[in-house]
Coordinates of C-alpha atoms and ligand atoms in Angstrom, one line a residue:
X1035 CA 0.0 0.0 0.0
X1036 CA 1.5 3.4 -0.8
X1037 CA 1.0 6.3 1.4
X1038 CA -0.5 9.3 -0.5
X1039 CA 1.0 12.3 -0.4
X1040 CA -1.0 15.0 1.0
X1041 CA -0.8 19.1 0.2
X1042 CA -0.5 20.8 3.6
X1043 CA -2.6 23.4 4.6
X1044 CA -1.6 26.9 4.5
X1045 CA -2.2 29.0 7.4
X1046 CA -4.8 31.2 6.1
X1047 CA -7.1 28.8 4.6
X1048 CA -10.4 29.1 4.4
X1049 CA -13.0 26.9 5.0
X1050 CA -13.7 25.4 1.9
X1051 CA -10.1 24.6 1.6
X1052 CA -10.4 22.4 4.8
X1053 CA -10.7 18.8 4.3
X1054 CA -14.0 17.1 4.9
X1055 CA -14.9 15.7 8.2
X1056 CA -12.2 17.5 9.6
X1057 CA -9.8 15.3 9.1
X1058 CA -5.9 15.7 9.4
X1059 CA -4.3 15.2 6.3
X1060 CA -0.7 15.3 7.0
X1061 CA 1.2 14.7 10.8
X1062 CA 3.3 18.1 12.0
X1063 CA 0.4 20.4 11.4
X1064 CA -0.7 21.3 15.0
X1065 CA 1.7 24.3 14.8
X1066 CA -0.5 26.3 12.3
X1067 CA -3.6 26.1 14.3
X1068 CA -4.2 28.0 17.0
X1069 CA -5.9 26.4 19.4
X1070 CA -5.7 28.9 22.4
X1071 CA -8.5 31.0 21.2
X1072 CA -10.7 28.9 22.6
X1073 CA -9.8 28.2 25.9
X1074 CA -11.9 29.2 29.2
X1075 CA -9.7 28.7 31.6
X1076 CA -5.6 29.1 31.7
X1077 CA -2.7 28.3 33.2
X1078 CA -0.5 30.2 35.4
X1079 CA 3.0 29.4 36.3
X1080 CA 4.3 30.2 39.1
X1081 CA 8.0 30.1 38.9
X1082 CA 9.1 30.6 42.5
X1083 CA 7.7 27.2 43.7
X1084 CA 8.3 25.5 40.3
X1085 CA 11.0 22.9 40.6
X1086 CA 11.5 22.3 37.1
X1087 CA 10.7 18.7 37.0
X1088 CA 9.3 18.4 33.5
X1089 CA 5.8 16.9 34.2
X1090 CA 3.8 18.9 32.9
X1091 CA 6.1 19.8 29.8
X1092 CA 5.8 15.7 29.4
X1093 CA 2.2 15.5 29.9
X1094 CA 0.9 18.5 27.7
X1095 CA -0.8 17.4 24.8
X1096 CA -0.2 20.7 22.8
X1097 CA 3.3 20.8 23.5
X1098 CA 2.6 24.7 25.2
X1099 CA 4.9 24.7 28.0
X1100 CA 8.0 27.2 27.6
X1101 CA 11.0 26.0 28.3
X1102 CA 14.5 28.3 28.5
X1103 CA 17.5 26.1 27.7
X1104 CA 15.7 23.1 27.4
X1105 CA 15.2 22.5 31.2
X1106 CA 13.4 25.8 33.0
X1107 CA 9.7 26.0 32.6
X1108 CA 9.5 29.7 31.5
X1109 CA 5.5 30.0 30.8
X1110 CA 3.0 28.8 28.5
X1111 CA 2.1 29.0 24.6
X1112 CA -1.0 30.5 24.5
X1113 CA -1.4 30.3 21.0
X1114 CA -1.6 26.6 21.6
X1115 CA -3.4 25.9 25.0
X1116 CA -6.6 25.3 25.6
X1117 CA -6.6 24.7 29.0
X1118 CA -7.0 21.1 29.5
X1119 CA -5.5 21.3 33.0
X1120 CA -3.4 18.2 32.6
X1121 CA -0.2 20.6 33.3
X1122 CA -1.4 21.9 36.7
X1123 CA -2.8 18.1 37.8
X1124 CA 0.2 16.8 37.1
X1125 CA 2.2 19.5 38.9
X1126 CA 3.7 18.0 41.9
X1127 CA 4.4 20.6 44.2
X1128 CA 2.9 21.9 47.1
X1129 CA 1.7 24.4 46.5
X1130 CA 1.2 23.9 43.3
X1131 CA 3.3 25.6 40.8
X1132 CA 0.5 25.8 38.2
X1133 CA -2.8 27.1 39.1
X1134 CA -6.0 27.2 36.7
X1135 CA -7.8 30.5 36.8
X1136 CA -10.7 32.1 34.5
X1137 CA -9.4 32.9 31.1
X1138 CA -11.8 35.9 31.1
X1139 CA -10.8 37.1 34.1
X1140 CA -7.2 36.8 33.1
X1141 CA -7.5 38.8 29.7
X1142 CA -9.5 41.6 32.1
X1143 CA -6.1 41.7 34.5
X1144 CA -3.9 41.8 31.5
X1145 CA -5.9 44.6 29.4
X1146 CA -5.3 46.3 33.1
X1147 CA -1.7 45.3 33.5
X1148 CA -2.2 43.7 36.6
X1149 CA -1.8 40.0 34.7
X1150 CA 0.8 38.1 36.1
X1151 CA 4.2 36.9 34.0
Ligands
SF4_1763 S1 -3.6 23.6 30.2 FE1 -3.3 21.8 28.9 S2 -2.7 22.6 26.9 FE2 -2.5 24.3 28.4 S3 -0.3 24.2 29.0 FE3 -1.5 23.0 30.5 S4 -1.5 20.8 29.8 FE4 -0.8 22.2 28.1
SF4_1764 S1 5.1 20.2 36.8 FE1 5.1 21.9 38.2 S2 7.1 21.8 39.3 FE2 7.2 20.5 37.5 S3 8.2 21.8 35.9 FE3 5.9 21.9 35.7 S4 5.3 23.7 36.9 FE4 7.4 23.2 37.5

């Protein structure tokens, strides 16, 4: 059986140009969609209890956790996460160094400058 070869699909397509049933014609794709848009709730790092064990970078099924030098959790993509809460579950310190808030909320402190990182 040979694999067909599928055409990727650009980032400004427009619906008609998306395949039917939603379905993902080619692996590596997740980058171009942003799935942060619609998230409700989000996380929130907290770096000074964060002891950089990697769960949640492991565990993350968008691959949205920010890492400096490949081994300091820096923040979140937020492009890409939609706020699944796996990373803040997972999170094994106490207390924990990820905390789920309201995403609403959250845009209302950053329009205000109060957001935090
Ligand atoms: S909430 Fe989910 S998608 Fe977002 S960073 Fe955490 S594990 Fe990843
Ligand atoms: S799971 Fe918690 S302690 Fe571990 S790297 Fe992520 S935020 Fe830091």
């Amino acid at each position: 059986m040979s694999a067909k070869k599928e055409r990727p699909i650009s980032k400004t397509a427009g619906w008609r140009e998306l395949p039917s049933g939603g379905m993902i014609p080619a692996g590596g794709t997740a980058e171009a969609f942003k799935t942060g848009d619609w998230r409700t709730i989000r996380p929130v790092h907290h770096r000074e209890h964060c002891i950089d064990c990697m769960q949640c970078w492991a565990y993350c099924p968008d691959m949205a956790i920010l890492l400096e030098d490949g081994v300091r959790v820096i923040g979140m993509d937020f492009d890409h996460c939609k706020g699944c809460g796996i990373c803040a579950n997972v999170c094994p310190t106490k207390p924990k160094s990820i905390d789920m808030v309201s995403e609403i909320e959250a845009q209302r402190k950053d329009a205000e400058g109060e957001g935090e990182e």
